[in-house]
Amino acid sequence: MKKVELLNKYLSNLAVLLIKLHNLHWNVVGQQFMSIHNFTESQYDTYFVYYDDVAEALKMQGQRPLVKMKDYLAVASIQEAEDKDFSPCEVLSIIKADMEEMNQLAREIRAIASEEDDFAVANMMEDHISATVKQLWFIDSMTKVDCKL
């Protein structure tokens, strides 16, 4: 895939994640409700910034970012979550899998951007990778005792 296609896939994943994280945020239940509720809020706040940054990166390259939900859903590799109650362990498992997917995609984009000397996109992806690795560590620490991920 070309960098622009990968950036639009990344943007699409971010759009789906924004909705999905709100679903998890609203529908988590159990003793850890408050901590998971706050964690998911911090994640969708972060992803909203990424969403805007990626769209602007596409615009700066003379491209048109995808803007329709039907297009996002057609391109995204991240899947929506059902409308149901989620245990804290379910939420963290879902988020971990999605973060791993996003991290892999960010690495692909960074590699292509680096080859093309597109330092703005390469650096943006490097920042996303670094932040995601830290969040994955948080999830691993949160689930070490109570969840079997």
PDB file of C-alpha atoms in Angstrom, residues 7-8 10-11 14 48-67 72 124:
ATOM      1  CA  LEU A   7      -2.704   7.138   6.313  1.00  0.00           C
ATOM      2  CA  ASN A   8      -6.365   6.955   5.289  1.00  0.00           C
ATOM      3  CA  TYR A  10      -5.004   4.825  10.012  1.00  0.00           C
ATOM      4  CA  LEU A  11      -7.445   7.754   9.964  1.00  0.00           C
ATOM      5  CA  LEU A  14      -8.998   6.302  14.532  1.00  0.00           C
ATOM      6  CA  PHE A  48      -9.176  12.625  18.740  1.00  0.00           C
ATOM      7  CA  VAL A  49      -5.956  14.657  18.596  1.00  0.00           C
ATOM      8  CA  TYR A  50      -4.342  11.933  16.462  1.00  0.00           C
ATOM      9  CA  TYR A  51      -7.399  11.890  14.185  1.00  0.00           C
ATOM     10  CA  ASP A  52      -7.102  15.610  13.493  1.00  0.00           C
ATOM     11  CA  ASP A  53      -3.314  15.445  13.076  1.00  0.00           C
ATOM     12  CA  VAL A  54      -3.487  12.604  10.541  1.00  0.00           C
ATOM     13  CA  ALA A  55      -6.195  14.367   8.508  1.00  0.00           C
ATOM     14  CA  GLU A  56      -4.102  17.541   8.481  1.00  0.00           C
ATOM     15  CA  ALA A  57      -1.008  15.574   7.435  1.00  0.00           C
ATOM     16  CA  LEU A  58      -2.953  14.271   4.452  1.00  0.00           C
ATOM     17  CA  LYS A  59      -4.128  17.798   3.580  1.00  0.00           C
ATOM     18  CA  MET A  60      -0.545  19.131   3.805  1.00  0.00           C
ATOM     19  CA  GLN A  61       0.422  16.546   1.189  1.00  0.00           C
ATOM     20  CA  GLY A  62      -2.288  17.768  -1.161  1.00  0.00           C
ATOM     21  CA  GLN A  63      -4.549  14.793  -0.419  1.00  0.00           C
ATOM     22  CA  ARG A  64      -8.168  14.578   0.684  1.00  0.00           C
ATOM     23  CA  PRO A  65      -8.644  12.578   3.874  1.00  0.00           C
ATOM     24  CA  LEU A  66     -11.617  10.258   4.049  1.00  0.00           C
ATOM     25  CA  VAL A  67     -14.530  11.951   5.832  1.00  0.00           C
ATOM     26  CA  TYR A  72     -14.063   4.625   7.313  1.00  0.00           C
ATOM     27  CA  MET A 124       4.183  11.861  13.989  1.00  0.00           C
TER      28      MET A 124
END
